[in-house]
mmCIF file of C-alpha atoms and ligand atoms in Angstrom:
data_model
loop_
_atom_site.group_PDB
_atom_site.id
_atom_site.type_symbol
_atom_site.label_atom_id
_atom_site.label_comp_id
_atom_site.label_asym_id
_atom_site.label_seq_id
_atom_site.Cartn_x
_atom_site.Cartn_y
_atom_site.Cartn_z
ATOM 1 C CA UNK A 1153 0.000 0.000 0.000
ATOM 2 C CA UNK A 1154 1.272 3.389 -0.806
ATOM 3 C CA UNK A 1155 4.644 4.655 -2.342
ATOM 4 C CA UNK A 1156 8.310 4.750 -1.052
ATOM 5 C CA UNK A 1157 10.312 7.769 -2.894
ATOM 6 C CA UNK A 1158 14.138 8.365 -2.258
ATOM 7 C CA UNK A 1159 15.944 11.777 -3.262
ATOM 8 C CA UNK A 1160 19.482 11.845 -3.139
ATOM 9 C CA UNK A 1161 20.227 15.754 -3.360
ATOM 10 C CA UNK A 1162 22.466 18.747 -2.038
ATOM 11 C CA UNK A 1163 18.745 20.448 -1.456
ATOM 12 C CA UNK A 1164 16.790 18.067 0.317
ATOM 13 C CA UNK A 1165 14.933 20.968 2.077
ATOM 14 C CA UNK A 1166 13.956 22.116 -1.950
ATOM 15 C CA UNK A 1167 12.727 18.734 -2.419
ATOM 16 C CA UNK A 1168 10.808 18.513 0.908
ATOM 17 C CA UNK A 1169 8.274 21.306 0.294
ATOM 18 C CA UNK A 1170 6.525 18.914 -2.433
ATOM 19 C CA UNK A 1171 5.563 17.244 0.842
ATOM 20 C CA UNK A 1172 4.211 20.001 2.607
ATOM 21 C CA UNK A 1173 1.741 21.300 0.589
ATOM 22 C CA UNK A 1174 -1.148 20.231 -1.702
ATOM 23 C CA UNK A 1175 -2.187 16.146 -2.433
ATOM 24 C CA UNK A 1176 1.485 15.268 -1.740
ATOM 25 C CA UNK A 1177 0.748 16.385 1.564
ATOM 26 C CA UNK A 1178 -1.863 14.587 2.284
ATOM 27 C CA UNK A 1179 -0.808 11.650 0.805
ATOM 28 C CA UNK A 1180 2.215 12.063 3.427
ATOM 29 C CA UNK A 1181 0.196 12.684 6.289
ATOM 30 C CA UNK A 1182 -2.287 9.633 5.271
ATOM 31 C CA UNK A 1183 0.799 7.150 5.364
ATOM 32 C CA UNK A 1184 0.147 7.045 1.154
ATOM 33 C CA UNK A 1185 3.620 8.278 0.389
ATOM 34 C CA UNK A 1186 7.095 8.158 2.128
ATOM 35 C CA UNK A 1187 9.686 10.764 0.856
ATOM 36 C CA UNK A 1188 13.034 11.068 2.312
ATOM 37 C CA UNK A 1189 16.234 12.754 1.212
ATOM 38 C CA UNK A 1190 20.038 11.339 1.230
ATOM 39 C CA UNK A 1191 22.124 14.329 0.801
ATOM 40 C CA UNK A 1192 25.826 13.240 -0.617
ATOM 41 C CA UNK A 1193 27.225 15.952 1.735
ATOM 42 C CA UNK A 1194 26.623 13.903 4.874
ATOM 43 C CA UNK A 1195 28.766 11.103 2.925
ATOM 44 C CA UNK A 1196 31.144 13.505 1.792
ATOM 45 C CA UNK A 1197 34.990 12.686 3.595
ATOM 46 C CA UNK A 1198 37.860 15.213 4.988
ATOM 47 C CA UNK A 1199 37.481 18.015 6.699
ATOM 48 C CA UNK A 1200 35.767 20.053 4.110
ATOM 49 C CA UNK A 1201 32.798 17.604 3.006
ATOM 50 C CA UNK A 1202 33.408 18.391 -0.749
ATOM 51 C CA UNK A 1203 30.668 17.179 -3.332
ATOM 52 C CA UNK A 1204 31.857 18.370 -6.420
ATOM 53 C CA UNK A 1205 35.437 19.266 -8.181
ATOM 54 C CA UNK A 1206 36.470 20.565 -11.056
ATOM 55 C CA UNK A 1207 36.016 18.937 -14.328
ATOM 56 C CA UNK A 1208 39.018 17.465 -15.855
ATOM 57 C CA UNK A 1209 39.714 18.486 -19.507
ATOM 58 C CA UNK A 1210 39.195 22.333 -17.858
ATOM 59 C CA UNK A 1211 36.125 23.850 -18.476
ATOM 60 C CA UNK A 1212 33.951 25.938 -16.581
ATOM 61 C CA UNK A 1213 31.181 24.518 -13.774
ATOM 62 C CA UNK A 1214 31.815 21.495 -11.239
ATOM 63 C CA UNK A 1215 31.001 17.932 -11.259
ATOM 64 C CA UNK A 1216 29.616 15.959 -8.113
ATOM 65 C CA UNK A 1217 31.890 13.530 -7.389
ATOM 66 C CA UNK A 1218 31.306 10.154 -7.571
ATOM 67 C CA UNK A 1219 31.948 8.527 -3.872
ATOM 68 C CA UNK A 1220 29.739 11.063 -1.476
ATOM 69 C CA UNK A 1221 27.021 10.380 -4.169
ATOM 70 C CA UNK A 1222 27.210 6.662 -4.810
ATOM 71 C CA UNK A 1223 27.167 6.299 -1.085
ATOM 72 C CA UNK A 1224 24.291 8.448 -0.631
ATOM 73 C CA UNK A 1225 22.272 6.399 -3.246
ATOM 74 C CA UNK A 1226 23.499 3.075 -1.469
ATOM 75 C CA UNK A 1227 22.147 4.508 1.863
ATOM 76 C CA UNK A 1228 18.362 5.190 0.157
ATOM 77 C CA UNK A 1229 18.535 1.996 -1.163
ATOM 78 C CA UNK A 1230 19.302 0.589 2.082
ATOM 79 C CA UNK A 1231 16.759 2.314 3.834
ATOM 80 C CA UNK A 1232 13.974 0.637 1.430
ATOM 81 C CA UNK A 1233 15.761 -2.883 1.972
ATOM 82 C CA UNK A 1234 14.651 -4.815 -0.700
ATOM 83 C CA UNK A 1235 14.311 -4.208 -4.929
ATOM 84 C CA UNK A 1236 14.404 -0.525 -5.938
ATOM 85 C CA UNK A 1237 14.540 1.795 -9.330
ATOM 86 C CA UNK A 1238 17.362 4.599 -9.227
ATOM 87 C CA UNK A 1239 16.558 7.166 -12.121
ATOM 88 C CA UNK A 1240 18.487 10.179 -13.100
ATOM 89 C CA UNK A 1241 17.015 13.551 -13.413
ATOM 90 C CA UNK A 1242 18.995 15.318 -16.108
ATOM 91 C CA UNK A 1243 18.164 16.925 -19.592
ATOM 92 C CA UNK A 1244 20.383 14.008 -21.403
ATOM 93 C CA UNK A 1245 17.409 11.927 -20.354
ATOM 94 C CA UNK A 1246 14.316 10.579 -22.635
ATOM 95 C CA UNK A 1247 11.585 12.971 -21.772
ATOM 96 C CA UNK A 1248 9.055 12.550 -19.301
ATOM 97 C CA UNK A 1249 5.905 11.140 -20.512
ATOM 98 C CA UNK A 1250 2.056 9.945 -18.665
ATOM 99 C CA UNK A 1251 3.289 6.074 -19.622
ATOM 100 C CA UNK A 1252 6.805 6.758 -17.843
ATOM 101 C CA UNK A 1253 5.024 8.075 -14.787
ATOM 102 C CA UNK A 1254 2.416 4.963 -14.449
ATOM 103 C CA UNK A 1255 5.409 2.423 -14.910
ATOM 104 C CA UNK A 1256 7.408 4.413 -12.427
ATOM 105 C CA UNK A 1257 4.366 4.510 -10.030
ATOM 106 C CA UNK A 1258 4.058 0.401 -10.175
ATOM 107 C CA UNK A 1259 7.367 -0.604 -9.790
ATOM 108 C CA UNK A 1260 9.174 -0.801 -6.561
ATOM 109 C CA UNK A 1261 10.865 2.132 -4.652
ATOM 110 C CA UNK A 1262 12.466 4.563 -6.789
ATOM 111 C CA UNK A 1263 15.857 6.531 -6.115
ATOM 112 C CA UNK A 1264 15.894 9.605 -7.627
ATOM 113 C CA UNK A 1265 19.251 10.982 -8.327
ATOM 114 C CA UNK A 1266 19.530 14.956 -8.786
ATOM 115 C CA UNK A 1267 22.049 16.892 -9.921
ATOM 116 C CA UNK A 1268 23.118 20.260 -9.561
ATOM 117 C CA UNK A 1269 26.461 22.086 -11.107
ATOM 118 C CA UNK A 1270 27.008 20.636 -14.543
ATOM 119 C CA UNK A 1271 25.855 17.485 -13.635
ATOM 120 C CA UNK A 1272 27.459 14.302 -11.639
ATOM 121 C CA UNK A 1273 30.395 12.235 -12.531
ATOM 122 C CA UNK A 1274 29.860 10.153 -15.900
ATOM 123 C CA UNK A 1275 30.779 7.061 -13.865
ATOM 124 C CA UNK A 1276 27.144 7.028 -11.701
ATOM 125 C CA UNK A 1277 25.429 6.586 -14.540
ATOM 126 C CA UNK A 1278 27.486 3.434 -15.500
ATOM 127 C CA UNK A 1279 27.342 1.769 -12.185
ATOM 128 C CA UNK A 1280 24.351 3.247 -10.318
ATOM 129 C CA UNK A 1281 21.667 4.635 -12.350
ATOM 130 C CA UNK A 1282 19.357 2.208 -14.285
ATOM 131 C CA UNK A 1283 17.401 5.031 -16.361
ATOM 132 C CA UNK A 1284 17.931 8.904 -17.580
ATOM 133 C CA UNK A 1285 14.793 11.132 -17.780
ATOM 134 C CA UNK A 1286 14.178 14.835 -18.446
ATOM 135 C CA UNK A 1287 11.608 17.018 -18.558
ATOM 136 C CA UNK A 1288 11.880 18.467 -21.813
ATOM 137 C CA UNK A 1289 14.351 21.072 -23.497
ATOM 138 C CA UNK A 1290 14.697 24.134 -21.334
ATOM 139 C CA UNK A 1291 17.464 24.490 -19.079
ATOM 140 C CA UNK A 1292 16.854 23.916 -15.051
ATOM 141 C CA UNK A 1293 19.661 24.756 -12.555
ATOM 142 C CA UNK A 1294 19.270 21.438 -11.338
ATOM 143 C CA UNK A 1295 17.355 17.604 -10.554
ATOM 144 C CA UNK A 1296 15.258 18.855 -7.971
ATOM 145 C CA UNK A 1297 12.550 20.451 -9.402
ATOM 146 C CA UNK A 1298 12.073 17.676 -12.061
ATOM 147 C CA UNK A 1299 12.287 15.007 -8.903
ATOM 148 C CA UNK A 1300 9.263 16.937 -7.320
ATOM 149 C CA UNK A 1301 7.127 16.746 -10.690
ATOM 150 C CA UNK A 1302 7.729 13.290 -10.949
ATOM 151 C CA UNK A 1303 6.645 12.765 -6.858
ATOM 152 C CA UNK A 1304 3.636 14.724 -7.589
ATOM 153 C CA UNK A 1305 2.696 13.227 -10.834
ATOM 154 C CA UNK A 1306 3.145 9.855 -9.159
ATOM 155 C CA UNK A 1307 1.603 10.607 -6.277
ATOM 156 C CA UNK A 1308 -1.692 11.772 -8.253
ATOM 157 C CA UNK A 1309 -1.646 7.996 -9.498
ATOM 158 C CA UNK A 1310 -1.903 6.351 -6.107
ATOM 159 C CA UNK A 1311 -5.318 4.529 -5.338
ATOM 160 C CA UNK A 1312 -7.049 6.708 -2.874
ATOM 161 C CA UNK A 1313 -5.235 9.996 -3.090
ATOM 162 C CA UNK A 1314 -7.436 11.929 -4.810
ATOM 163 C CA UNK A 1315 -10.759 12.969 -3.460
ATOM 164 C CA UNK A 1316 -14.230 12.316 -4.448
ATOM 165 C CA UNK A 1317 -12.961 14.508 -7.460
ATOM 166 C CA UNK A 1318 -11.581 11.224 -9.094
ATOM 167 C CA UNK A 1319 -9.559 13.415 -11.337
ATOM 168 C CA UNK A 1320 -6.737 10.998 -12.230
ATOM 169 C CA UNK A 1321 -9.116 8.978 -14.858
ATOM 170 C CA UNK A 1322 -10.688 12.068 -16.527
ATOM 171 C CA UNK A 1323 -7.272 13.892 -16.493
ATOM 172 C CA UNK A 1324 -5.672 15.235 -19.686
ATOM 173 C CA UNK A 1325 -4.010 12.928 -21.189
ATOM 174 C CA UNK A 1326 -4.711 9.919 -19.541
ATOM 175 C CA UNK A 1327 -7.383 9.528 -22.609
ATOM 176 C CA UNK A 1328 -5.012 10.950 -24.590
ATOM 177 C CA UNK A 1329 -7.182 14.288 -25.340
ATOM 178 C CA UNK A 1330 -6.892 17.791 -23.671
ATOM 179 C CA UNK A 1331 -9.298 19.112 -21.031
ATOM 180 C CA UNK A 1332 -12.790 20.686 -22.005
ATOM 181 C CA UNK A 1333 -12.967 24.011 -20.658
ATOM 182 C CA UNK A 1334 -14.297 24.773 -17.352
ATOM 183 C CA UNK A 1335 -16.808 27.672 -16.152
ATOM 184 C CA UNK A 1336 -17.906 28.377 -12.323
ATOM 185 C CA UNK A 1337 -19.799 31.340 -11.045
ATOM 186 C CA UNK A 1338 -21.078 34.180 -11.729
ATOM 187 C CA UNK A 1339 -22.670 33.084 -14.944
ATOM 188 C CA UNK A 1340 -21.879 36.481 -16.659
ATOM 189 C CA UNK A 1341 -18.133 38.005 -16.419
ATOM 190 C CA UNK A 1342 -16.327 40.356 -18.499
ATOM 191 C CA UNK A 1343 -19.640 40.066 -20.777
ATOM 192 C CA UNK A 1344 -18.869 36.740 -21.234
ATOM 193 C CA UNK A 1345 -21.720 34.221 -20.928
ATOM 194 C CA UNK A 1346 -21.248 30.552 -19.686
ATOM 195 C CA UNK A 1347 -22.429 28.183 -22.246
ATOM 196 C CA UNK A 1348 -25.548 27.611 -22.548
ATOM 197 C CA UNK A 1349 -25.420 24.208 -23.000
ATOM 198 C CA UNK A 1350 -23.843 23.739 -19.318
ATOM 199 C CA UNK A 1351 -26.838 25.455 -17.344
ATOM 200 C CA UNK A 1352 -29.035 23.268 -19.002
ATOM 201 C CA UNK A 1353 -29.599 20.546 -17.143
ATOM 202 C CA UNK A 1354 -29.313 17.864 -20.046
ATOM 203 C CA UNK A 1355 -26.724 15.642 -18.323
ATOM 204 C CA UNK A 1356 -26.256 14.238 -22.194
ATOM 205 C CA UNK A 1357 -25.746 17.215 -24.652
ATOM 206 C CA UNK A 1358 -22.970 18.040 -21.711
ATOM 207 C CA UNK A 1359 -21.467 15.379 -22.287
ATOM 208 C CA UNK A 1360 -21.155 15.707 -25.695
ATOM 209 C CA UNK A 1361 -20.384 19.017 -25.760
ATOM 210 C CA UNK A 1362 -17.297 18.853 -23.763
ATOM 211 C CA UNK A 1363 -16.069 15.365 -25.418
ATOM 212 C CA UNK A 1364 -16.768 17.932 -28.589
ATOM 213 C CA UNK A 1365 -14.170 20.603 -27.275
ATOM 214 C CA UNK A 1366 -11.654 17.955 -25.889
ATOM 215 C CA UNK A 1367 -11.065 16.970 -29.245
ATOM 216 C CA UNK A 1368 -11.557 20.173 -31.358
ATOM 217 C CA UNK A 1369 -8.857 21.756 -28.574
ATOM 218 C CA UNK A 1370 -6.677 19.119 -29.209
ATOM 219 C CA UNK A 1371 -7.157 19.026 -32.944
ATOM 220 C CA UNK A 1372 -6.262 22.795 -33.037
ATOM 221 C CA UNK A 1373 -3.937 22.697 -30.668
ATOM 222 C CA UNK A 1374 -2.256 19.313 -30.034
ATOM 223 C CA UNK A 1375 -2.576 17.219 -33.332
ATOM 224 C CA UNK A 1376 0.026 15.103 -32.968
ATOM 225 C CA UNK A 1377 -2.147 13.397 -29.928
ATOM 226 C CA UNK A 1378 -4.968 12.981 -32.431
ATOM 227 C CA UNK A 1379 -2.647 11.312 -34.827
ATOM 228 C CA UNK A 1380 -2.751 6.962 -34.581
ATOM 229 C CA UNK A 1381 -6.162 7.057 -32.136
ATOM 230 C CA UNK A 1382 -8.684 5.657 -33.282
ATOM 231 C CA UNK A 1383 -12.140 7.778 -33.844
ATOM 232 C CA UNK A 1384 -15.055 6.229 -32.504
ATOM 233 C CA UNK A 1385 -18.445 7.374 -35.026
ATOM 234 C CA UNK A 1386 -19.350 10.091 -31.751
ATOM 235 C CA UNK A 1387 -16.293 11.171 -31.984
ATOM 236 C CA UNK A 1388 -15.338 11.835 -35.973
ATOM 237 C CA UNK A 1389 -18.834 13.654 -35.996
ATOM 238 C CA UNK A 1390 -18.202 15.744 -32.918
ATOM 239 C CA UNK A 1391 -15.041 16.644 -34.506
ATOM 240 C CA UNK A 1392 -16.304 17.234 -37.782
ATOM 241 C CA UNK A 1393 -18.569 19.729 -36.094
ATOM 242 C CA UNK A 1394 -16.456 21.197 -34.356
ATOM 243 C CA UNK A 1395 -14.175 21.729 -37.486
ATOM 244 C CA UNK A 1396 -16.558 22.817 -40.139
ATOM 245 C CA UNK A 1397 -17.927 25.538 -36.857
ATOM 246 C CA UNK A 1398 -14.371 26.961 -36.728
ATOM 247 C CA UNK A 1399 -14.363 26.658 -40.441
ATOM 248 C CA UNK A 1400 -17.958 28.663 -40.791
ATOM 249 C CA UNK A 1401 -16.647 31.257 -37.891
ATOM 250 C CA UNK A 1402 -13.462 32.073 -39.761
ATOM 251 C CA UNK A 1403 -15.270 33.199 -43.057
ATOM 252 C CA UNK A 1404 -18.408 34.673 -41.382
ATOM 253 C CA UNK A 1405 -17.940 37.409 -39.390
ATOM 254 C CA UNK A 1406 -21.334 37.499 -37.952
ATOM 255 C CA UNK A 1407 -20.324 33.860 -36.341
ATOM 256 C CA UNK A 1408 -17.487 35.300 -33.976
ATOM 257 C CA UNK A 1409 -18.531 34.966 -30.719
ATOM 258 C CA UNK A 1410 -20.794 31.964 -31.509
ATOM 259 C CA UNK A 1411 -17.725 29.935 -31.150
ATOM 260 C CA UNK A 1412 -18.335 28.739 -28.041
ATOM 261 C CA UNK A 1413 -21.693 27.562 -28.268
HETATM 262 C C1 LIG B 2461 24.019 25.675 -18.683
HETATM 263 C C2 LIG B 2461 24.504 24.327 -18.331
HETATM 264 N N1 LIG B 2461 24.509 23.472 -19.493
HETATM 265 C C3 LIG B 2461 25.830 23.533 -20.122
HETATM 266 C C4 LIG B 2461 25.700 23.666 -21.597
HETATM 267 C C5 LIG B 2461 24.239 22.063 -19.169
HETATM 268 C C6 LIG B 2461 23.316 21.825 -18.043
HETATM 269 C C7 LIG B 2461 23.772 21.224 -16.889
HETATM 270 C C8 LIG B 2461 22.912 20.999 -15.839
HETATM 271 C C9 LIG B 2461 21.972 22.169 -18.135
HETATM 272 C C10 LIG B 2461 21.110 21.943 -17.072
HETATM 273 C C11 LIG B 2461 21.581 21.357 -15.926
HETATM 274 C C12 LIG B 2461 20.662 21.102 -14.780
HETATM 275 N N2 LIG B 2461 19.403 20.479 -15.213
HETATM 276 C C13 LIG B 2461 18.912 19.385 -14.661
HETATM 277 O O1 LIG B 2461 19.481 18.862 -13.725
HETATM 278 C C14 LIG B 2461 17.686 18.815 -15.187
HETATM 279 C C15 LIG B 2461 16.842 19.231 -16.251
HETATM 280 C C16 LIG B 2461 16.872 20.371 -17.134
HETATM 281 O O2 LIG B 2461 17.742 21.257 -17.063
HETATM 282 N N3 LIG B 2461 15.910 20.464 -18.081
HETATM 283 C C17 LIG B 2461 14.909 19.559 -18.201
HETATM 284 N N4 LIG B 2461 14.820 18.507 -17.419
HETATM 285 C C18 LIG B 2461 15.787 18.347 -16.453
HETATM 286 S S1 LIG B 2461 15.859 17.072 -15.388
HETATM 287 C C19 LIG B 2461 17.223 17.639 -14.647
#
């Protein structure tokens, strides 16, 4: 029951917060989700605990040493005695996907290596680190913050950690389509009327309405998600609608506005 996550990072405090606010935090407090933090300074040797040196072949930056980290990442293995996953949070990795997170989720405790500086010594990754994964291509100052997406995207995927919202199944992208919009009170803002179709009571044309916008949104605005899925009949003609209405508001002027309807 639940989910065991080990960070091995200069920052642990950085890392922490994911635990203190939010659904991570009450997954923590329900016993749903341990996090702890191995920081490779505590394993660091000599009187001046060094992590990281200077790279050889000159350069500018530092590189974490090997030993304080590879003993840090033995200790969080330790401390989950038994099978584990150590990953590697750095943009040389495959980037992050929904399937990634699931797998991760399932499998047994993970060890999540973060680095900081220009990264960590070429030789973890040889001997201690069984996958690479990044978060896409923009440049971070650092593992951490990528760790805590992952710990709240897997956290989101634990059986009872969401509420009676039971968000994790109608999510974006876990059918593969973006979100329908969304509307609260006051019905009128900014002259901007809520859709009709949404005070209407008919629990049906609701429905299709917003399985009509998932996939016109994502059409317009994520195609490659729409490309290799299959098109139920509901679907195509929802989309067709949708399509020949942004079609018909493009050329006619008058239609602007009716866009949302
Ligand atoms: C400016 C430094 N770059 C030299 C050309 C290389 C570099 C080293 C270390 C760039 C970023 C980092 C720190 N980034 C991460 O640890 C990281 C990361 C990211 O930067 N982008 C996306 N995903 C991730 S996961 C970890």
């Amino acid at each position: 029951m639940g989910m065991r996550v080990a960070a091995v990072t200069l920052f642990p405090d950085l890392v922490m917060t994911v635990a203190r606010w939010g659904v991570t935090a009450r997954a923590v407090g329900r016993g749903l989700l341990e996090l702890d933090c191995w920081n490779p300074r505590d394993f660091a040797r000599g009187r001046h605990r060094r992590v990281d040196d200077r790279p050889y072949g000159g350069g500018p930056g530092m590189v974490m040493m090997y030993e304080p980290v590879r003993d840090a990442i033995a200790a969080a293995r330790d401390a989950v005695d038994g099978a584990s996953r150590t990953i590697h949070l750095s943009p040389q990795g495959r980037k992050i996907e929904q399937c990634d997170i699931r797998r991760l989720a399932h499998g047994p405790p993970l060890v999540m290596l973060c680095g900081r500086y220009e990264g960590v010594d070429e030789r973890l990754l040889d001997t201690e680190v069984d996958e690479e994964l990044s978060l896409g291509d923009y440049v971070l100052s650092g593992g951490e913050l990528a760790a805590m997406v992952v710990i709240d995207a897997m956290t989101r995927l634990i059986p009872g950690v969401l509420g009676h919202e039971d968000s994790a199944g109608a999510d974006s992208f876990s059918d593969g389509l973006l979100d329908c919009p969304h509307f609260t009170r006051p019905e009128t803002v900014a002259e901007r009327q809520v859709p009709q179709v949404l005070i209407s009571g008919d629990h049906g044309a609701i429905r299709r309405w917003r399985l009509k916008q998932s996939l016109g949104r994502t059409w317009e605005r994520r195609p490659d998600l729409l490309r290799g899925r299959d098109l139920d009949p509901e679907e195509r003609t929802l989309l067709d609608e949708y399509m020949s209405e942004r079609v018909a508001s493009a050329v006619d002027p008058a239609a602007i506005g009716e866009r949302s309807e």
